[in-house]
């Protein structure tokens, strides 16, 4: 990722983009070396929002640490919590009741939808179109309302607990999700009208930010970034967890390798999420929403790893237990960090506008990168 | 009776009856200056609130609705806020040029108001090269942006200024060629002649498809020339934070802001004058009854109606489209707009020579 | 002195002072801006003379074109923000002498010419200028006009050829 | 010649496609410009009266008191242990039972630091007697941080009879 020091020559313009910049979506600091408008090198500087989450988790019990992970990739809070809960369950060898599994998958997919909605709006805003942002929030707000009703919060829900979920579904849940799907299907064509089909947008996206499948693998990119280059990386398909192996959905693959391919992957993933929700919403099995667990959880001595597909890619949770009530060491493999590392590769030789577009398609959430 | 031209004539008569001609002229100049400044301020206020309402409704929001009736005084409150804000000058800036730049932008915008015909027989200065004057003076506005960008001692500003320079210089060409199409049809550069030539129908309808193409090119080019989205690369907040006015604050920023809106008004007024007949009511050939009815609507209403319609179209662009990239922007001009408008000008010339227009 | 004369002297003073500032300023960007104001002053002088077409062309060509190009080339140089070194004494003296000589030379020339008034009314109609430009008969300017345009075309092609040359150091 | 014709055809097709795509977008925004029914703005401080928050909304931890000013908190500190951020501090005392004369542990003060709370609901889950719950308040702004440190048991309240 880092070029050798001293590659800048006289006449290059070095710009510190961020940590306060409208396009970096938070406190990312990019040192951009420019030759006129052409980008010679981009060097991301991290650490402005480092909160030492991994270290914090070591002093929290297995029930407590899950809530902290909502603050990593706050747009996929559910999925982060889910991955952690799964890892703890693996350690406890706990069977999650079928109802809880279905609820978890439903929540994951709703989160993915909400996250992609926000990405869509923010991406269009990066390219200079303001209106899609508000249109995206119209639909996202409905999901947030559904979340609020069932989980009690809109962004950092802390709904997943080891053994299942914290509450049962709200009685209105099914009806409201169906209403949302109706609304979503009514509005989905507007996305294409406003942004996807727009000639300016297509010209901004097509053929820029190219990354080959080999480079995707060597940079460790996952999620839509990898799938935009045709690299199959969907954890839900490759290493199915919960009930994903029983569901009918496609892994979205595009072989454009450019910004537009990554854009289309996310757009089509939203439709796949809708498909999953439609399959499940009428088939939620009865039963317990939470397995019986002891009041104090103790993981046996050993190492446990679980992973889940967040809206940004593969999130890995690695717990080393010494047998106590708190983990000895926790490591998160966050998707944003690996995806960001490909940024320089994506934009080198492009224009400043390409940098913004490529950064938009990486869908960076800075707290996820810094942790 | 109460038309703008009558009022102007009455004032002129009264002044000439009570004063020596020199003093009358000076007083008239002062009145005109005050009127221009007043119009400048009023336009700024009206256009800002209009922009905010248009953007809000397009974005399924309500928009400003707290200050004054239906939020109509919002921009006045904003202006007051900007007036009392501290105007900062950054440390490494070239202080003189930094402070002069917004005034250059404003003065250029004011100069451009001179030859515009706001109503029948109501025009500050009907000079015989009106259209050329406007395209000439508007080319100075790029200087204010270059000055601001360079003097700020900020890399974002400098990049914004460079972009804006390349953009304005190139789009002036196709805007000029689109204007030339109408000049060729009319055979005069004088604004009043151009309006008079549209008495039996606006050029947009009289001139067949070539004039419609010229109109579309004109609208695109002036959108680019006034640095409005989707061509707002000089500001490009997601790329260059705020481009050439990154370092400006308070009233100096407000002057840039005002000048941008007045420039939008002026180019739309020119567009309305050239293609939609300026203050000329909607006339169809020799349907005298219909034309008579149309004449009942005051000419100033016609002018402002057309101008504000065009302004609305430009705002509509802004809130719909993403921004272009700098090389695409120049591609659009040099590979599409310029060749098309050159070819189009040939066609228009042919139409003018053969007298094929209605 | 009539109002018209006062305006003339004001404009002339503006042009001259801006010109002096332009050559004495030690910041190159400011020099360009002073030059720009000086050129705008000349356009104002043309407006004062009631030759609006020339005035507008002056603005289009010099202000909108040439000075913008100058400013662009200043942007591309490295030292655009720095103060230029003070000229050595010898050069200052030589410059002053050159200015003096030039001034004396022009003054002599102007002084010897009588500037006779012409009774013919002054016609600045744009149509006439246009006709004269493309007139092939006696007093027409068709040939010089075309020659100048070919010259400009050649310059433009030359610029493009120079700009097209890719530097060998790039990959 | 054929190539040039093809190029020209492509050129015109490009322009036509571009104009069509732009017009589609403008049609969509134009629709919303004229259809004010679609506006989704909520005017927040004005709609306070009609604002309904779902009953599970996690706004603040409160202690449930009944009409006799009695609560269900035994002072077992399960919530204090469950809390990841040390938001809760329970100060206990020994009450002397009036009837039996036995000493009994009870809460003196239930200190709740709202400024530290992340509304994770773990304390409510941990409580064996359902003494605390989440309230639907959300306007927590105050001028001084010390006002965010709250005492949850009301003055003079005591534990409900029969709760161990």
CSV table of N, CA and C in Angstrom, one decimal, chain D residues 30-118:
chain,number,residue,atom,x,y,z
D,30,UNK,N,-38.7,16.0,-11.5
D,30,UNK,CA,-39.8,16.9,-11.7
D,30,UNK,C,-41.1,16.3,-11.1
D,31,UNK,N,-41.2,15.0,-11.1
D,31,UNK,CA,-42.4,14.4,-10.5
D,31,UNK,C,-42.4,14.8,-9.0
D,32,UNK,N,-41.3,14.7,-8.3
D,32,UNK,CA,-41.3,15.0,-6.9
D,32,UNK,C,-41.5,16.5,-6.6
D,33,UNK,N,-41.0,17.3,-7.6
D,33,UNK,CA,-41.1,18.7,-7.4
D,33,UNK,C,-42.6,19.1,-7.4
D,34,UNK,N,-43.4,18.4,-8.2
D,34,UNK,CA,-44.8,18.8,-8.3
D,34,UNK,C,-45.7,18.0,-7.4
D,35,UNK,N,-45.2,16.9,-6.8
D,35,UNK,CA,-46.0,16.1,-5.9
D,35,UNK,C,-45.6,16.3,-4.4
D,36,UNK,N,-46.3,17.3,-3.8
D,36,UNK,CA,-45.9,17.6,-2.4
D,36,UNK,C,-46.4,16.6,-1.4
D,37,UNK,N,-47.3,15.7,-1.9
D,37,UNK,CA,-47.8,14.7,-0.9
D,37,UNK,C,-46.7,13.7,-0.5
D,38,UNK,N,-45.6,13.6,-1.3
D,38,UNK,CA,-44.6,12.7,-1.1
D,38,UNK,C,-43.6,13.2,0.0
D,39,UNK,N,-43.7,14.4,0.4
D,39,UNK,CA,-42.7,15.0,1.3
D,39,UNK,C,-42.7,14.2,2.6
D,40,UNK,N,-41.5,13.9,3.1
D,40,UNK,CA,-41.4,13.0,4.3
D,40,UNK,C,-40.9,13.8,5.5
D,41,UNK,N,-40.7,15.1,5.4
D,41,UNK,CA,-40.1,15.8,6.5
D,41,UNK,C,-41.0,15.7,7.7
D,42,UNK,N,-40.4,15.5,8.9
D,42,UNK,CA,-41.2,15.6,10.1
D,42,UNK,C,-40.7,16.8,10.8
D,43,UNK,N,-41.6,17.6,11.3
D,43,UNK,CA,-41.1,18.9,12.0
D,43,UNK,C,-41.0,18.6,13.4
D,44,UNK,N,-39.8,18.3,13.9
D,44,UNK,CA,-39.6,17.6,15.1
D,44,UNK,C,-40.1,18.3,16.4
D,45,UNK,N,-39.7,19.5,16.7
D,45,UNK,CA,-40.2,19.9,18.0
D,45,UNK,C,-41.7,20.2,18.0
D,46,UNK,N,-42.2,20.4,16.8
D,46,UNK,CA,-43.7,20.7,16.7
D,46,UNK,C,-44.5,19.4,16.9
D,47,UNK,N,-43.9,18.3,16.5
D,47,UNK,CA,-44.7,17.1,16.5
D,47,UNK,C,-44.5,16.2,17.7
D,48,UNK,N,-44.0,16.9,18.8
D,48,UNK,CA,-43.7,16.1,20.0
D,48,UNK,C,-44.9,15.4,20.6
D,49,UNK,N,-46.1,16.1,20.5
D,49,UNK,CA,-47.3,15.5,21.1
D,49,UNK,C,-47.7,14.3,20.4
D,50,UNK,N,-47.5,14.2,19.0
D,50,UNK,CA,-48.0,13.1,18.3
D,50,UNK,C,-46.9,12.0,18.1
D,51,UNK,N,-45.7,12.3,18.6
D,51,UNK,CA,-44.5,11.4,18.4
D,51,UNK,C,-44.7,10.2,19.3
D,52,UNK,N,-44.8,9.0,18.7
D,52,UNK,CA,-45.0,7.8,19.5
D,52,UNK,C,-43.7,7.0,19.3
D,53,UNK,N,-43.1,6.7,20.4
D,53,UNK,CA,-41.9,5.8,20.4
D,53,UNK,C,-42.4,4.4,20.7
D,54,UNK,N,-41.8,3.4,20.0
D,54,UNK,CA,-42.1,2.1,20.4
D,54,UNK,C,-41.8,1.7,21.8
D,55,UNK,N,-42.6,0.8,22.4
D,55,UNK,CA,-42.4,0.5,23.8
D,55,UNK,C,-41.1,-0.1,24.1
D,56,UNK,N,-40.4,-0.6,23.1
D,56,UNK,CA,-39.1,-1.2,23.4
D,56,UNK,C,-37.9,-0.2,23.3
D,57,UNK,N,-38.2,1.0,22.9
D,57,UNK,CA,-37.2,2.0,22.7
D,57,UNK,C,-36.3,2.2,23.9
D,58,UNK,N,-35.0,2.1,23.7
D,58,UNK,CA,-34.1,2.2,24.8
D,58,UNK,C,-33.6,3.6,25.0
D,59,UNK,N,-34.2,4.4,25.9
D,59,UNK,CA,-33.8,5.8,26.0
D,59,UNK,C,-33.0,6.0,27.3
D,60,UNK,N,-33.4,5.3,28.4
D,60,UNK,CA,-32.8,5.6,29.7
D,60,UNK,C,-33.2,4.5,30.6
D,61,UNK,N,-32.4,4.2,31.6
D,61,UNK,CA,-32.8,3.2,32.6
D,61,UNK,C,-33.6,3.9,33.7
D,62,UNK,N,-34.7,3.3,34.0
D,62,UNK,CA,-35.5,3.8,35.1
D,62,UNK,C,-35.9,2.7,36.0
D,63,UNK,N,-36.2,3.0,37.3
D,63,UNK,CA,-36.6,2.0,38.2
D,63,UNK,C,-38.1,2.1,38.3
D,64,UNK,N,-38.8,0.9,38.3
D,64,UNK,CA,-40.2,0.9,38.3
D,64,UNK,C,-40.7,1.1,39.8
D,65,UNK,N,-41.5,2.1,40.0
D,65,UNK,CA,-42.1,2.3,41.3
D,65,UNK,C,-43.6,2.2,41.1
D,66,UNK,N,-44.3,1.5,42.1
D,66,UNK,CA,-45.7,1.4,42.0
D,66,UNK,C,-46.4,2.6,42.8
D,67,UNK,N,-47.7,2.6,42.9
D,67,UNK,CA,-48.4,3.7,43.5
D,67,UNK,C,-48.0,3.9,45.0
D,68,UNK,N,-47.6,2.8,45.7
D,68,UNK,CA,-47.2,2.9,47.1
D,68,UNK,C,-45.8,3.4,47.3
D,69,UNK,N,-45.2,3.8,46.1
D,69,UNK,CA,-43.7,4.2,46.2
D,69,UNK,C,-42.9,3.0,46.6
D,70,UNK,N,-43.2,1.9,46.0
D,70,UNK,CA,-42.4,0.7,46.3
D,70,UNK,C,-41.8,0.2,45.0
D,71,UNK,N,-40.5,-0.3,45.1
D,71,UNK,CA,-39.9,-0.8,44.0
D,71,UNK,C,-39.5,-2.3,44.2
D,72,UNK,N,-38.9,-2.9,43.2
D,72,UNK,CA,-38.6,-4.3,43.3
D,72,UNK,C,-37.1,-4.6,43.4
D,73,UNK,N,-36.3,-3.6,43.7
D,73,UNK,CA,-34.8,-3.8,43.7
D,73,UNK,C,-34.4,-4.3,45.0
D,74,UNK,N,-33.7,-5.5,45.0
D,74,UNK,CA,-33.1,-6.0,46.2
D,74,UNK,C,-31.7,-5.6,46.5
D,75,UNK,N,-31.1,-4.9,45.5
D,75,UNK,CA,-29.7,-4.5,45.7
D,75,UNK,C,-28.8,-5.7,45.5
D,76,UNK,N,-29.1,-6.6,44.6
D,76,UNK,CA,-28.3,-7.8,44.3
D,76,UNK,C,-27.1,-7.5,43.5
D,77,UNK,N,-27.0,-6.3,42.9
D,77,UNK,CA,-25.9,-5.9,42.0
D,77,UNK,C,-25.7,-6.7,40.7
D,78,UNK,N,-26.7,-7.5,40.3
D,78,UNK,CA,-26.6,-8.2,39.1
D,78,UNK,C,-26.5,-7.2,37.9
D,79,UNK,N,-27.2,-6.1,38.0
D,79,UNK,CA,-27.1,-5.2,36.9
D,79,UNK,C,-25.8,-4.5,36.9
D,80,UNK,N,-25.3,-4.2,38.1
D,80,UNK,CA,-24.0,-3.5,38.1
D,80,UNK,C,-22.9,-4.4,37.5
D,81,UNK,N,-23.0,-5.7,37.7
D,81,UNK,CA,-22.0,-6.7,37.2
D,81,UNK,C,-22.2,-6.8,35.7
D,82,UNK,N,-23.5,-6.7,35.2
D,82,UNK,CA,-23.8,-6.9,33.8
D,82,UNK,C,-23.3,-5.8,33.0
D,83,UNK,N,-23.3,-4.6,33.6
D,83,UNK,CA,-23.0,-3.4,32.8
D,83,UNK,C,-21.6,-3.3,32.3
D,84,UNK,N,-21.4,-3.1,31.0
D,84,UNK,CA,-20.0,-3.1,30.5
D,84,UNK,C,-19.3,-1.8,30.8
D,85,UNK,N,-20.0,-0.7,31.1
D,85,UNK,CA,-19.4,0.6,31.2
D,85,UNK,C,-19.3,1.1,32.7
D,86,UNK,N,-19.6,0.3,33.6
D,86,UNK,CA,-19.7,0.9,35.0
D,86,UNK,C,-20.7,2.0,35.1
D,87,UNK,N,-21.8,1.8,34.5
D,87,UNK,CA,-22.8,2.9,34.5
D,87,UNK,C,-23.6,2.9,35.8
D,88,UNK,N,-23.7,1.7,36.4
D,88,UNK,CA,-24.6,1.6,37.6
D,88,UNK,C,-23.7,1.4,38.8
D,89,UNK,N,-24.1,2.1,39.9
D,89,UNK,CA,-23.4,1.8,41.1
D,89,UNK,C,-24.5,1.7,42.2
D,90,UNK,N,-24.5,0.6,42.9
D,90,UNK,CA,-25.6,0.4,43.9
D,90,UNK,C,-24.9,0.5,45.3
D,91,UNK,N,-25.5,1.4,46.1
D,91,UNK,CA,-25.0,1.6,47.4
D,91,UNK,C,-26.0,0.9,48.4
D,92,UNK,N,-25.6,-0.1,49.1
D,92,UNK,CA,-26.5,-0.8,50.0
D,92,UNK,C,-26.4,-0.3,51.4
D,93,UNK,N,-27.5,-0.7,52.2
D,93,UNK,CA,-27.4,-0.4,53.6
D,93,UNK,C,-28.2,-1.6,54.3
D,94,UNK,N,-28.1,-1.7,55.6
D,94,UNK,CA,-28.9,-2.7,56.3
D,94,UNK,C,-30.1,-2.1,57.0
D,95,UNK,N,-31.2,-2.6,56.5
D,95,UNK,CA,-32.5,-2.1,57.2
D,95,UNK,C,-32.8,-3.1,58.3
D,96,UNK,N,-33.4,-2.6,59.4
D,96,UNK,CA,-33.9,-3.4,60.4
D,96,UNK,C,-35.4,-3.6,60.2
D,97,UNK,N,-35.7,-4.9,60.1
D,97,UNK,CA,-37.1,-5.2,59.8
D,97,UNK,C,-37.9,-4.9,61.1
D,98,UNK,N,-39.0,-4.2,60.9
D,98,UNK,CA,-39.8,-3.7,62.1
D,98,UNK,C,-40.4,-4.9,62.8
D,99,UNK,N,-40.9,-5.9,62.1
D,99,UNK,CA,-41.6,-6.9,62.7
D,99,UNK,C,-40.7,-8.0,63.4
D,100,UNK,N,-39.7,-8.4,62.6
D,100,UNK,CA,-38.9,-9.5,63.1
D,100,UNK,C,-37.7,-9.0,63.8
D,101,UNK,N,-37.3,-7.8,63.5
D,101,UNK,CA,-36.1,-7.3,64.2
D,101,UNK,C,-34.8,-7.8,63.5
D,102,UNK,N,-34.9,-8.5,62.4
D,102,UNK,CA,-33.8,-9.0,61.7
D,102,UNK,C,-33.2,-7.9,60.8
D,103,UNK,N,-31.8,-8.0,60.6
D,103,UNK,CA,-31.2,-7.1,59.7
D,103,UNK,C,-31.4,-7.6,58.3
D,104,UNK,N,-31.7,-6.6,57.4
D,104,UNK,CA,-31.9,-7.1,56.0
D,104,UNK,C,-31.2,-6.1,55.0
D,105,UNK,N,-30.5,-6.7,54.0
D,105,UNK,CA,-29.8,-5.8,53.1
D,105,UNK,C,-30.8,-5.1,52.1
D,106,UNK,N,-30.6,-3.9,51.9
D,106,UNK,CA,-31.5,-3.1,51.0
D,106,UNK,C,-30.7,-2.0,50.3
D,107,UNK,N,-31.3,-1.4,49.3
D,107,UNK,CA,-30.5,-0.4,48.6
D,107,UNK,C,-30.7,0.9,49.3
D,108,UNK,N,-29.6,1.6,49.3
D,108,UNK,CA,-29.6,3.0,49.8
D,108,UNK,C,-29.8,4.0,48.6
D,109,UNK,N,-28.9,3.8,47.7
D,109,UNK,CA,-29.0,4.7,46.5
D,109,UNK,C,-28.6,3.8,45.3
D,110,UNK,N,-29.4,4.0,44.3
D,110,UNK,CA,-29.2,3.3,42.9
D,110,UNK,C,-28.6,4.4,42.0
D,111,UNK,N,-27.3,4.5,41.9
D,111,UNK,CA,-26.7,5.6,41.1
D,111,UNK,C,-26.6,5.1,39.7
D,112,UNK,N,-27.1,6.0,38.8
D,112,UNK,CA,-27.1,5.7,37.4
D,112,UNK,C,-26.4,6.8,36.6
D,113,UNK,N,-25.4,6.5,35.9
D,113,UNK,CA,-24.6,7.5,35.1
D,113,UNK,C,-25.1,7.5,33.7
D,114,UNK,N,-26.1,8.3,33.4
D,114,UNK,CA,-26.6,8.4,32.0
D,114,UNK,C,-25.5,8.7,31.0
D,115,UNK,N,-24.6,9.5,31.4
D,115,UNK,CA,-23.5,9.9,30.5
D,115,UNK,C,-22.6,8.8,30.0
D,116,UNK,N,-22.6,7.7,30.8
D,116,UNK,CA,-21.8,6.5,30.5
D,116,UNK,C,-22.6,5.5,29.7
D,117,UNK,N,-23.9,5.6,29.8
D,117,UNK,CA,-24.8,4.5,29.4
D,117,UNK,C,-24.8,4.4,27.8
D,118,UNK,N,-24.7,3.2,27.3
D,118,UNK,CA,-24.8,3.0,25.9
D,118,UNK,C,-26.1,2.3,25.5
